Amino acid sequence: GDKEVDYHPDFKLYLQTKLSNPHYPPEIQAECTLINFMVTEDGLEDQLLALTVLKERPDLEEQKAVLIAQMNGFKIKTKE
């Protein structure tokens, strides 16, 4: 640990943990990008259902996208 070594400029290191909320010292956090890939059963179910509907009934998936866009527009209007 007391000697620097050369490495390839494209080198990337990925680390993972099973801890739900890991704590890292500030000097580590400053050099890293932390990503939370926590998956819930409901979220996974929603993703699988969306893929199934897209495969079986693309028309319904398109209608869902239109409705979501409309809802987002309505939310923006109500905040104004």
PDB file of N, CA, C and O in Angstrom:
ATOM      1  N   GLY A   1       0.738  -1.181   0.000  1.00  0.00           N
ATOM      2  CA  GLY A   1       0.000   0.000   0.000  1.00  0.00           C
ATOM      3  C   GLY A   1       0.799   1.278   0.000  1.00  0.00           C
ATOM      4  O   GLY A   1       0.201   2.335  -0.087  1.00  0.00           O
ATOM      5  N   ASP A   2       2.136   1.248   0.085  1.00  0.00           N
ATOM      6  CA  ASP A   2       2.888   2.500   0.141  1.00  0.00           C
ATOM      7  C   ASP A   2       3.501   2.879  -1.203  1.00  0.00           C
ATOM      8  O   ASP A   2       4.218   3.853  -1.305  1.00  0.00           O
ATOM      9  N   LYS A   3       3.189   2.117  -2.271  1.00  0.00           N
ATOM     10  CA  LYS A   3       3.795   2.361  -3.578  1.00  0.00           C
ATOM     11  C   LYS A   3       2.709   2.519  -4.634  1.00  0.00           C
ATOM     12  O   LYS A   3       1.756   1.742  -4.686  1.00  0.00           O
ATOM     13  N   GLU A   4       2.826   3.560  -5.497  1.00  0.00           N
ATOM     14  CA  GLU A   4       1.882   3.747  -6.585  1.00  0.00           C
ATOM     15  C   GLU A   4       2.278   2.869  -7.762  1.00  0.00           C
ATOM     16  O   GLU A   4       3.465   2.644  -8.000  1.00  0.00           O
ATOM     17  N   VAL A   5       1.266   2.359  -8.460  1.00  0.00           N
ATOM     18  CA  VAL A   5       1.519   1.527  -9.636  1.00  0.00           C
ATOM     19  C   VAL A   5       0.812   2.128 -10.839  1.00  0.00           C
ATOM     20  O   VAL A   5      -0.195   2.825 -10.714  1.00  0.00           O
ATOM     21  N   ASP A   6       1.349   1.859 -12.029  1.00  0.00           N
ATOM     22  CA  ASP A   6       0.718   2.326 -13.258  1.00  0.00           C
ATOM     23  C   ASP A   6      -0.468   1.427 -13.586  1.00  0.00           C
ATOM     24  O   ASP A   6      -0.459   0.232 -13.294  1.00  0.00           O
ATOM     25  N   TYR A   7      -1.484   2.009 -14.203  1.00  0.00           N
ATOM     26  CA  TYR A   7      -2.647   1.234 -14.620  1.00  0.00           C
ATOM     27  C   TYR A   7      -3.163   1.806 -15.935  1.00  0.00           C
ATOM     28  O   TYR A   7      -2.855   2.937 -16.311  1.00  0.00           O
ATOM     29  N   HIS A   8      -3.955   1.009 -16.620  1.00  0.00           N
ATOM     30  CA  HIS A   8      -4.517   1.409 -17.914  1.00  0.00           C
ATOM     31  C   HIS A   8      -5.545   2.531 -17.701  1.00  0.00           C
ATOM     32  O   HIS A   8      -6.336   2.466 -16.762  1.00  0.00           O
ATOM     33  N   PRO A   9      -5.560   3.552 -18.568  1.00  0.00           N
ATOM     34  CA  PRO A   9      -6.513   4.667 -18.385  1.00  0.00           C
ATOM     35  C   PRO A   9      -7.979   4.237 -18.435  1.00  0.00           C
ATOM     36  O   PRO A   9      -8.845   4.906 -17.863  1.00  0.00           O
ATOM     37  N   ASP A  10      -8.296   3.129 -19.102  1.00  0.00           N
ATOM     38  CA  ASP A  10      -9.676   2.656 -19.183  1.00  0.00           C
ATOM     39  C   ASP A  10     -10.068   1.731 -18.032  1.00  0.00           C
ATOM     40  O   ASP A  10     -11.166   1.196 -18.022  1.00  0.00           O
ATOM     41  N   PHE A  11      -9.174   1.546 -17.079  1.00  0.00           N
ATOM     42  CA  PHE A  11      -9.443   0.659 -15.947  1.00  0.00           C
ATOM     43  C   PHE A  11     -10.591   1.200 -15.104  1.00  0.00           C
ATOM     44  O   PHE A  11     -10.657   2.381 -14.802  1.00  0.00           O
ATOM     45  N   LYS A  12     -11.531   0.327 -14.753  1.00  0.00           N
ATOM     46  CA  LYS A  12     -12.638   0.677 -13.870  1.00  0.00           C
ATOM     47  C   LYS A  12     -12.764  -0.401 -12.809  1.00  0.00           C
ATOM     48  O   LYS A  12     -12.601  -1.573 -13.089  1.00  0.00           O
ATOM     49  N   LEU A  13     -13.092   0.009 -11.607  1.00  0.00           N
ATOM     50  CA  LEU A  13     -13.262  -0.912 -10.489  1.00  0.00           C
ATOM     51  C   LEU A  13     -14.683  -0.783  -9.970  1.00  0.00           C
ATOM     52  O   LEU A  13     -15.149   0.319  -9.667  1.00  0.00           O
ATOM     53  N   TYR A  14     -15.385  -1.902  -9.925  1.00  0.00           N
ATOM     54  CA  TYR A  14     -16.750  -1.937  -9.420  1.00  0.00           C
ATOM     55  C   TYR A  14     -16.760  -2.740  -8.125  1.00  0.00           C
ATOM     56  O   TYR A  14     -16.272  -3.863  -8.085  1.00  0.00           O
ATOM     57  N   LEU A  15     -17.333  -2.156  -7.095  1.00  0.00           N
ATOM     58  CA  LEU A  15     -17.476  -2.840  -5.810  1.00  0.00           C
ATOM     59  C   LEU A  15     -18.953  -2.887  -5.453  1.00  0.00           C
ATOM     60  O   LEU A  15     -19.706  -1.966  -5.762  1.00  0.00           O
ATOM     61  N   GLN A  16     -19.358  -3.950  -4.799  1.00  0.00           N
ATOM     62  CA  GLN A  16     -20.745  -4.056  -4.364  1.00  0.00           C
ATOM     63  C   GLN A  16     -20.791  -4.521  -2.922  1.00  0.00           C
ATOM     64  O   GLN A  16     -19.846  -5.104  -2.415  1.00  0.00           O
ATOM     65  N   THR A  17     -21.908  -4.226  -2.283  1.00  0.00           N
ATOM     66  CA  THR A  17     -22.090  -4.625  -0.899  1.00  0.00           C
ATOM     67  C   THR A  17     -23.528  -5.054  -0.674  1.00  0.00           C
ATOM     68  O   THR A  17     -24.425  -4.624  -1.401  1.00  0.00           O
ATOM     69  N   LYS A  18     -23.742  -5.890   0.308  1.00  0.00           N
ATOM     70  CA  LYS A  18     -25.095  -6.297   0.677  1.00  0.00           C
ATOM     71  C   LYS A  18     -25.690  -5.345   1.710  1.00  0.00           C
ATOM     72  O   LYS A  18     -26.860  -5.448   2.034  1.00  0.00           O
ATOM     73  N   LEU A  19     -24.889  -4.402   2.187  1.00  0.00           N
ATOM     74  CA  LEU A  19     -25.379  -3.443   3.173  1.00  0.00           C
ATOM     75  C   LEU A  19     -26.390  -2.510   2.518  1.00  0.00           C
ATOM     76  O   LEU A  19     -26.170  -2.010   1.419  1.00  0.00           O
ATOM     77  N   SER A  20     -27.509  -2.272   3.178  1.00  0.00           N
ATOM     78  CA  SER A  20     -28.549  -1.429   2.594  1.00  0.00           C
ATOM     79  C   SER A  20     -28.154   0.042   2.591  1.00  0.00           C
ATOM     80  O   SER A  20     -28.553   0.793   1.712  1.00  0.00           O
ATOM     81  N   ASN A  21     -27.366   0.466   3.566  1.00  0.00           N
ATOM     82  CA  ASN A  21     -26.952   1.863   3.644  1.00  0.00           C
ATOM     83  C   ASN A  21     -25.500   1.924   4.119  1.00  0.00           C
ATOM     84  O   ASN A  21     -25.229   2.256   5.268  1.00  0.00           O
ATOM     85  N   PRO A  22     -24.550   1.604   3.246  1.00  0.00           N
ATOM     86  CA  PRO A  22     -23.156   1.573   3.688  1.00  0.00           C
ATOM     87  C   PRO A  22     -22.625   2.968   3.991  1.00  0.00           C
ATOM     88  O   PRO A  22     -23.051   3.954   3.386  1.00  0.00           O
ATOM     89  N   HIS A  23     -21.713   3.045   4.940  1.00  0.00           N
ATOM     90  CA  HIS A  23     -21.088   4.322   5.295  1.00  0.00           C
ATOM     91  C   HIS A  23     -19.642   4.291   4.844  1.00  0.00           C
ATOM     92  O   HIS A  23     -18.906   3.358   5.157  1.00  0.00           O
ATOM     93  N   TYR A  24     -19.254   5.309   4.083  1.00  0.00           N
ATOM     94  CA  TYR A  24     -17.875   5.424   3.626  1.00  0.00           C
ATOM     95  C   TYR A  24     -17.325   6.755   4.114  1.00  0.00           C
ATOM     96  O   TYR A  24     -18.044   7.748   4.178  1.00  0.00           O
ATOM     97  N   PRO A  25     -16.039   6.790   4.426  1.00  0.00           N
ATOM     98  CA  PRO A  25     -15.435   8.053   4.847  1.00  0.00           C
ATOM     99  C   PRO A  25     -15.533   9.100   3.732  1.00  0.00           C
ATOM    100  O   PRO A  25     -15.600   8.754   2.552  1.00  0.00           O
ATOM    101  N   PRO A  26     -15.547  10.375   4.070  1.00  0.00           N
ATOM    102  CA  PRO A  26     -15.690  11.437   3.062  1.00  0.00           C
ATOM    103  C   PRO A  26     -14.646  11.375   1.945  1.00  0.00           C
ATOM    104  O   PRO A  26     -14.959  11.650   0.792  1.00  0.00           O
ATOM    105  N   GLU A  27     -13.428  10.990   2.259  1.00  0.00           N
ATOM    106  CA  GLU A  27     -12.389  10.936   1.218  1.00  0.00           C
ATOM    107  C   GLU A  27     -12.660   9.844   0.190  1.00  0.00           C
ATOM    108  O   GLU A  27     -12.308   9.974  -0.974  1.00  0.00           O
ATOM    109  N   ILE A  28     -13.345   8.777   0.594  1.00  0.00           N
ATOM    110  CA  ILE A  28     -13.741   7.722  -0.343  1.00  0.00           C
ATOM    111  C   ILE A  28     -14.938   8.188  -1.169  1.00  0.00           C
ATOM    112  O   ILE A  28     -14.976   8.018  -2.389  1.00  0.00           O
ATOM    113  N   GLN A  29     -15.923   8.808  -0.515  1.00  0.00           N
ATOM    114  CA  GLN A  29     -17.112   9.291  -1.227  1.00  0.00           C
ATOM    115  C   GLN A  29     -16.753  10.330  -2.281  1.00  0.00           C
ATOM    116  O   GLN A  29     -17.390  10.407  -3.327  1.00  0.00           O
ATOM    117  N   ALA A  30     -15.717  11.122  -2.026  1.00  0.00           N
ATOM    118  CA  ALA A  30     -15.312  12.151  -2.979  1.00  0.00           C
ATOM    119  C   ALA A  30     -14.739  11.546  -4.257  1.00  0.00           C
ATOM    120  O   ALA A  30     -14.801  12.153  -5.320  1.00  0.00           O
ATOM    121  N   GLU A  31     -14.204  10.349  -4.171  1.00  0.00           N
ATOM    122  CA  GLU A  31     -13.563   9.712  -5.318  1.00  0.00           C
ATOM    123  C   GLU A  31     -14.453   8.677  -6.003  1.00  0.00           C
ATOM    124  O   GLU A  31     -14.057   8.091  -6.999  1.00  0.00           O
ATOM    125  N   CYS A  32     -15.655   8.428  -5.479  1.00  0.00           N
ATOM    126  CA  CYS A  32     -16.505   7.347  -5.984  1.00  0.00           C
ATOM    127  C   CYS A  32     -17.877   7.862  -6.390  1.00  0.00           C
ATOM    128  O   CYS A  32     -18.310   8.921  -5.977  1.00  0.00           O
ATOM    129  N   THR A  33     -18.535   7.069  -7.181  1.00  0.00           N
ATOM    130  CA  THR A  33     -19.934   7.288  -7.503  1.00  0.00           C
ATOM    131  C   THR A  33     -20.724   6.158  -6.873  1.00  0.00           C
ATOM    132  O   THR A  33     -20.509   4.992  -7.199  1.00  0.00           O
ATOM    133  N   LEU A  34     -21.609   6.489  -5.955  1.00  0.00           N
ATOM    134  CA  LEU A  34     -22.420   5.476  -5.280  1.00  0.00           C
ATOM    135  C   LEU A  34     -23.763   5.374  -5.973  1.00  0.00           C
ATOM    136  O   LEU A  34     -24.420   6.379  -6.215  1.00  0.00           O
ATOM    137  N   ILE A  35     -24.167   4.159  -6.309  1.00  0.00           N
ATOM    138  CA  ILE A  35     -25.446   3.918  -6.973  1.00  0.00           C
ATOM    139  C   ILE A  35     -26.238   2.921  -6.140  1.00  0.00           C
ATOM    140  O   ILE A  35     -25.723   1.874  -5.770  1.00  0.00           O
ATOM    141  N   ASN A  36     -27.490   3.245  -5.875  1.00  0.00           N
ATOM    142  CA  ASN A  36     -28.351   2.372  -5.098  1.00  0.00           C
ATOM    143  C   ASN A  36     -29.204   1.550  -6.067  1.00  0.00           C
ATOM    144  O   ASN A  36     -30.101   2.071  -6.710  1.00  0.00           O
ATOM    145  N   PHE A  37     -28.918   0.267  -6.166  1.00  0.00           N
ATOM    146  CA  PHE A  37     -29.655  -0.624  -7.050  1.00  0.00           C
ATOM    147  C   PHE A  37     -30.623  -1.493  -6.264  1.00  0.00           C
ATOM    148  O   PHE A  37     -30.905  -2.617  -6.635  1.00  0.00           O
ATOM    149  N   MET A  38     -31.155  -0.964  -5.186  1.00  0.00           N
ATOM    150  CA  MET A  38     -32.064  -1.740  -4.359  1.00  0.00           C
ATOM    151  C   MET A  38     -33.339  -2.063  -5.143  1.00  0.00           C
ATOM    152  O   MET A  38     -33.965  -1.191  -5.726  1.00  0.00           O
ATOM    153  N   VAL A  39     -33.705  -3.311  -5.170  1.00  0.00           N
ATOM    154  CA  VAL A  39     -34.877  -3.765  -5.909  1.00  0.00           C
ATOM    155  C   VAL A  39     -35.899  -4.287  -4.905  1.00  0.00           C
ATOM    156  O   VAL A  39     -35.583  -5.097  -4.045  1.00  0.00           O
ATOM    157  N   THR A  40     -37.130  -3.805  -5.060  1.00  0.00           N
ATOM    158  CA  THR A  40     -38.199  -4.315  -4.214  1.00  0.00           C
ATOM    159  C   THR A  40     -39.020  -5.314  -5.025  1.00  0.00           C
ATOM    160  O   THR A  40     -38.992  -5.311  -6.259  1.00  0.00           O
ATOM    161  N   GLU A  41     -39.746  -6.137  -4.342  1.00  0.00           N
ATOM    162  CA  GLU A  41     -40.579  -7.129  -5.030  1.00  0.00           C
ATOM    163  C   GLU A  41     -41.645  -6.447  -5.890  1.00  0.00           C
ATOM    164  O   GLU A  41     -41.892  -6.844  -7.022  1.00  0.00           O
ATOM    165  N   ASP A  42     -42.248  -5.371  -5.360  1.00  0.00           N
ATOM    166  CA  ASP A  42     -43.263  -4.643  -6.127  1.00  0.00           C
ATOM    167  C   ASP A  42     -42.668  -3.993  -7.371  1.00  0.00           C
ATOM    168  O   ASP A  42     -43.269  -4.018  -8.449  1.00  0.00           O
ATOM    169  N   GLY A  43     -41.487  -3.414  -7.214  1.00  0.00           N
ATOM    170  CA  GLY A  43     -40.845  -2.780  -8.358  1.00  0.00           C
ATOM    171  C   GLY A  43     -40.485  -3.782  -9.435  1.00  0.00           C
ATOM    172  O   GLY A  43     -40.682  -3.523 -10.632  1.00  0.00           O
ATOM    173  N   LEU A  44     -39.984  -4.927  -9.029  1.00  0.00           N
ATOM    174  CA  LEU A  44     -39.643  -5.975  -9.984  1.00  0.00           C
ATOM    175  C   LEU A  44     -40.905  -6.499 -10.673  1.00  0.00           C
ATOM    176  O   LEU A  44     -40.912  -6.725 -11.884  1.00  0.00           O
ATOM    177  N   GLU A  45     -41.982  -6.650  -9.920  1.00  0.00           N
ATOM    178  CA  GLU A  45     -43.255  -7.106 -10.486  1.00  0.00           C
ATOM    179  C   GLU A  45     -43.763  -6.113 -11.538  1.00  0.00           C
ATOM    180  O   GLU A  45     -44.216  -6.515 -12.613  1.00  0.00           O
ATOM    181  N   ASP A  46     -43.656  -4.812 -11.237  1.00  0.00           N
ATOM    182  CA  ASP A  46     -44.087  -3.786 -12.189  1.00  0.00           C
ATOM    183  C   ASP A  46     -43.264  -3.845 -13.479  1.00  0.00           C
ATOM    184  O   ASP A  46     -43.802  -3.719 -14.581  1.00  0.00           O
ATOM    185  N   GLN A  47     -41.955  -4.036 -13.341  1.00  0.00           N
ATOM    186  CA  GLN A  47     -41.089  -4.113 -14.518  1.00  0.00           C
ATOM    187  C   GLN A  47     -41.429  -5.327 -15.376  1.00  0.00           C
ATOM    188  O   GLN A  47     -41.508  -5.229 -16.609  1.00  0.00           O
ATOM    189  N   LEU A  48     -41.623  -6.468 -14.744  1.00  0.00           N
ATOM    190  CA  LEU A  48     -41.947  -7.682 -15.490  1.00  0.00           C
ATOM    191  C   LEU A  48     -43.314  -7.575 -16.158  1.00  0.00           C
ATOM    192  O   LEU A  48     -43.493  -8.007 -17.298  1.00  0.00           O
ATOM    193  N   LEU A  49     -44.278  -6.979 -15.461  1.00  0.00           N
ATOM    194  CA  LEU A  49     -45.599  -6.788 -16.041  1.00  0.00           C
ATOM    195  C   LEU A  49     -45.531  -5.862 -17.258  1.00  0.00           C
ATOM    196  O   LEU A  49     -46.143  -6.134 -18.292  1.00  0.00           O
ATOM    197  N   ALA A  50     -44.768  -4.790 -17.158  1.00  0.00           N
ATOM    198  CA  ALA A  50     -44.628  -3.858 -18.274  1.00  0.00           C
ATOM    199  C   ALA A  50     -43.998  -4.542 -19.485  1.00  0.00           C
ATOM    200  O   ALA A  50     -44.434  -4.341 -20.625  1.00  0.00           O
ATOM    201  N   LEU A  51     -42.990  -5.383 -19.253  1.00  0.00           N
ATOM    202  CA  LEU A  51     -42.363  -6.110 -20.367  1.00  0.00           C
ATOM    203  C   LEU A  51     -43.333  -7.095 -21.008  1.00  0.00           C
ATOM    204  O   LEU A  51     -43.370  -7.246 -22.232  1.00  0.00           O
ATOM    205  N   THR A  52     -44.135  -7.751 -20.182  1.00  0.00           N
ATOM    206  CA  THR A  52     -45.107  -8.712 -20.701  1.00  0.00           C
ATOM    207  C   THR A  52     -46.174  -7.999 -21.526  1.00  0.00           C
ATOM    208  O   THR A  52     -46.517  -8.443 -22.621  1.00  0.00           O
ATOM    209  N   VAL A  53     -46.683  -6.886 -21.013  1.00  0.00           N
ATOM    210  CA  VAL A  53     -47.702  -6.127 -21.747  1.00  0.00           C
ATOM    211  C   VAL A  53     -47.115  -5.595 -23.054  1.00  0.00           C
ATOM    212  O   VAL A  53     -47.769  -5.634 -24.099  1.00  0.00           O
ATOM    213  N   LEU A  54     -45.879  -5.127 -23.018  1.00  0.00           N
ATOM    214  CA  LEU A  54     -45.229  -4.627 -24.229  1.00  0.00           C
ATOM    215  C   LEU A  54     -45.128  -5.715 -25.290  1.00  0.00           C
ATOM    216  O   LEU A  54     -45.336  -5.465 -26.474  1.00  0.00           O
ATOM    217  N   LYS A  55     -44.853  -6.925 -24.863  1.00  0.00           N
ATOM    218  CA  LYS A  55     -44.718  -8.050 -25.793  1.00  0.00           C
ATOM    219  C   LYS A  55     -46.088  -8.521 -26.298  1.00  0.00           C
ATOM    220  O   LYS A  55     -46.263  -8.763 -27.491  1.00  0.00           O
ATOM    221  N   GLU A  56     -47.043  -8.649 -25.377  1.00  0.00           N
ATOM    222  CA  GLU A  56     -48.349  -9.212 -25.721  1.00  0.00           C
ATOM    223  C   GLU A  56     -49.301  -8.184 -26.339  1.00  0.00           C
ATOM    224  O   GLU A  56     -50.046  -8.511 -27.252  1.00  0.00           O
ATOM    225  N   ARG A  57     -49.311  -6.975 -25.774  1.00  0.00           N
ATOM    226  CA  ARG A  57     -50.254  -5.938 -26.218  1.00  0.00           C
ATOM    227  C   ARG A  57     -49.544  -4.589 -26.320  1.00  0.00           C
ATOM    228  O   ARG A  57     -49.689  -3.723 -25.455  1.00  0.00           O
ATOM    229  N   PRO A  58     -48.744  -4.381 -27.367  1.00  0.00           N
ATOM    230  CA  PRO A  58     -48.025  -3.116 -27.494  1.00  0.00           C
ATOM    231  C   PRO A  58     -48.955  -1.900 -27.538  1.00  0.00           C
ATOM    232  O   PRO A  58     -48.575  -0.806 -27.129  1.00  0.00           O
ATOM    233  N   ASP A  59     -50.186  -2.089 -28.007  1.00  0.00           N
ATOM    234  CA  ASP A  59     -51.139  -0.979 -28.057  1.00  0.00           C
ATOM    235  C   ASP A  59     -51.477  -0.478 -26.650  1.00  0.00           C
ATOM    236  O   ASP A  59     -51.599   0.729 -26.415  1.00  0.00           O
ATOM    237  N   LEU A  60     -51.607  -1.406 -25.698  1.00  0.00           N
ATOM    238  CA  LEU A  60     -51.881  -1.004 -24.321  1.00  0.00           C
ATOM    239  C   LEU A  60     -50.694  -0.280 -23.695  1.00  0.00           C
ATOM    240  O   LEU A  60     -50.857   0.680 -22.932  1.00  0.00           O
ATOM    241  N   GLU A  61     -49.503  -0.739 -24.009  1.00  0.00           N
ATOM    242  CA  GLU A  61     -48.301  -0.090 -23.474  1.00  0.00           C
ATOM    243  C   GLU A  61     -48.175   1.331 -24.030  1.00  0.00           C
ATOM    244  O   GLU A  61     -47.798   2.258 -23.309  1.00  0.00           O
ATOM    245  N   GLU A  62     -48.522   1.507 -25.303  1.00  0.00           N
ATOM    246  CA  GLU A  62     -48.492   2.841 -25.906  1.00  0.00           C
ATOM    247  C   GLU A  62     -49.533   3.744 -25.251  1.00  0.00           C
ATOM    248  O   GLU A  62     -49.258   4.907 -24.942  1.00  0.00           O
ATOM    249  N   GLN A  63     -50.719   3.198 -25.004  1.00  0.00           N
ATOM    250  CA  GLN A  63     -51.776   3.961 -24.334  1.00  0.00           C
ATOM    251  C   GLN A  63     -51.344   4.350 -22.921  1.00  0.00           C
ATOM    252  O   GLN A  63     -51.603   5.468 -22.471  1.00  0.00           O
ATOM    253  N   LYS A  64     -50.671   3.447 -22.240  1.00  0.00           N
ATOM    254  CA  LYS A  64     -50.170   3.731 -20.893  1.00  0.00           C
ATOM    255  C   LYS A  64     -49.174   4.886 -20.929  1.00  0.00           C
ATOM    256  O   LYS A  64     -49.217   5.783 -20.088  1.00  0.00           O
ATOM    257  N   ALA A  65     -48.274   4.878 -21.912  1.00  0.00           N
ATOM    258  CA  ALA A  65     -47.287   5.955 -22.026  1.00  0.00           C
ATOM    259  C   ALA A  65     -47.971   7.300 -22.264  1.00  0.00           C
ATOM    260  O   ALA A  65     -47.578   8.326 -21.686  1.00  0.00           O
ATOM    261  N   VAL A  66     -49.016   7.314 -23.101  1.00  0.00           N
ATOM    262  CA  VAL A  66     -49.762   8.551 -23.366  1.00  0.00           C
ATOM    263  C   VAL A  66     -50.440   9.034 -22.088  1.00  0.00           C
ATOM    264  O   VAL A  66     -50.400  10.228 -21.757  1.00  0.00           O
ATOM    265  N   LEU A  67     -51.057   8.127 -21.346  1.00  0.00           N
ATOM    266  CA  LEU A  67     -51.742   8.504 -20.108  1.00  0.00           C
ATOM    267  C   LEU A  67     -50.763   9.031 -19.059  1.00  0.00           C
ATOM    268  O   LEU A  67     -51.060   9.996 -18.346  1.00  0.00           O
ATOM    269  N   ILE A  68     -49.604   8.414 -18.956  1.00  0.00           N
ATOM    270  CA  ILE A  68     -48.594   8.885 -17.999  1.00  0.00           C
ATOM    271  C   ILE A  68     -48.129  10.282 -18.378  1.00  0.00           C
ATOM    272  O   ILE A  68     -47.971  11.154 -17.514  1.00  0.00           O
ATOM    273  N   ALA A  69     -47.927  10.525 -19.671  1.00  0.00           N
ATOM    274  CA  ALA A  69     -47.518  11.857 -20.122  1.00  0.00           C
ATOM    275  C   ALA A  69     -48.603  12.886 -19.795  1.00  0.00           C
ATOM    276  O   ALA A  69     -48.305  14.013 -19.358  1.00  0.00           O
ATOM    277  N   GLN A  70     -49.867  12.526 -19.989  1.00  0.00           N
ATOM    278  CA  GLN A  70     -50.973  13.426 -19.656  1.00  0.00           C
ATOM    279  C   GLN A  70     -51.012  13.721 -18.158  1.00  0.00           C
ATOM    280  O   GLN A  70     -51.187  14.865 -17.739  1.00  0.00           O
ATOM    281  N   MET A  71     -50.846  12.691 -17.339  1.00  0.00           N
ATOM    282  CA  MET A  71     -50.860  12.876 -15.887  1.00  0.00           C
ATOM    283  C   MET A  71     -49.738  13.812 -15.453  1.00  0.00           C
ATOM    284  O   MET A  71     -49.947  14.678 -14.596  1.00  0.00           O
ATOM    285  N   ASN A  72     -48.553  13.631 -16.026  1.00  0.00           N
ATOM    286  CA  ASN A  72     -47.437  14.517 -15.689  1.00  0.00           C
ATOM    287  C   ASN A  72     -47.739  15.952 -16.088  1.00  0.00           C
ATOM    288  O   ASN A  72     -47.414  16.892 -15.359  1.00  0.00           O
ATOM    289  N   GLY A  73     -48.366  16.127 -17.247  1.00  0.00           N
ATOM    290  CA  GLY A  73     -48.762  17.467 -17.675  1.00  0.00           C
ATOM    291  C   GLY A  73     -49.774  18.083 -16.732  1.00  0.00           C
ATOM    292  O   GLY A  73     -49.684  19.281 -16.403  1.00  0.00           O
ATOM    293  N   PHE A  74     -50.729  17.289 -16.272  1.00  0.00           N
ATOM    294  CA  PHE A  74     -51.736  17.779 -15.329  1.00  0.00           C
ATOM    295  C   PHE A  74     -51.087  18.176 -14.004  1.00  0.00           C
ATOM    296  O   PHE A  74     -51.458  19.176 -13.390  1.00  0.00           O
ATOM    297  N   LYS A  75     -50.131  17.382 -13.547  1.00  0.00           N
ATOM    298  CA  LYS A  75     -49.447  17.705 -12.289  1.00  0.00           C
ATOM    299  C   LYS A  75     -48.714  19.029 -12.392  1.00  0.00           C
ATOM    300  O   LYS A  75     -48.705  19.842 -11.458  1.00  0.00           O
ATOM    301  N   ILE A  76     -48.083  19.263 -13.539  1.00  0.00           N
ATOM    302  CA  ILE A  76     -47.368  20.515 -13.743  1.00  0.00           C
ATOM    303  C   ILE A  76     -48.338  21.694 -13.735  1.00  0.00           C
ATOM    304  O   ILE A  76     -48.077  22.725 -13.128  1.00  0.00           O
ATOM    305  N   LYS A  77     -49.483  21.514 -14.406  1.00  0.00           N
ATOM    306  CA  LYS A  77     -50.483  22.586 -14.467  1.00  0.00           C
ATOM    307  C   LYS A  77     -51.041  22.894 -13.072  1.00  0.00           C
ATOM    308  O   LYS A  77     -51.296  24.059 -12.747  1.00  0.00           O
ATOM    309  N   THR A  78     -51.266  21.870 -12.270  1.00  0.00           N
ATOM    310  CA  THR A  78     -51.831  22.118 -10.932  1.00  0.00           C
ATOM    311  C   THR A  78     -50.840  22.836 -10.018  1.00  0.00           C
ATOM    312  O   THR A  78     -51.252  23.558  -9.111  1.00  0.00           O
ATOM    313  N   LYS A  79     -49.550  22.640 -10.256  1.00  0.00           N
ATOM    314  CA  LYS A  79     -48.543  23.336  -9.435  1.00  0.00           C
ATOM    315  C   LYS A  79     -48.417  24.799  -9.814  1.00  0.00           C
ATOM    316  O   LYS A  79     -47.965  25.607  -9.021  1.00  0.00           O
ATOM    317  N   GLU A  80     -48.824  25.146 -11.039  1.00  0.00           N
ATOM    318  CA  GLU A  80     -48.709  26.536 -11.501  1.00  0.00           C
ATOM    319  C   GLU A  80     -49.741  27.404 -10.928  1.00  0.00           C
ATOM    320  O   GLU A  80     -50.405  27.720 -10.267  1.00  0.00           O
TER     321      GLU A  80
END
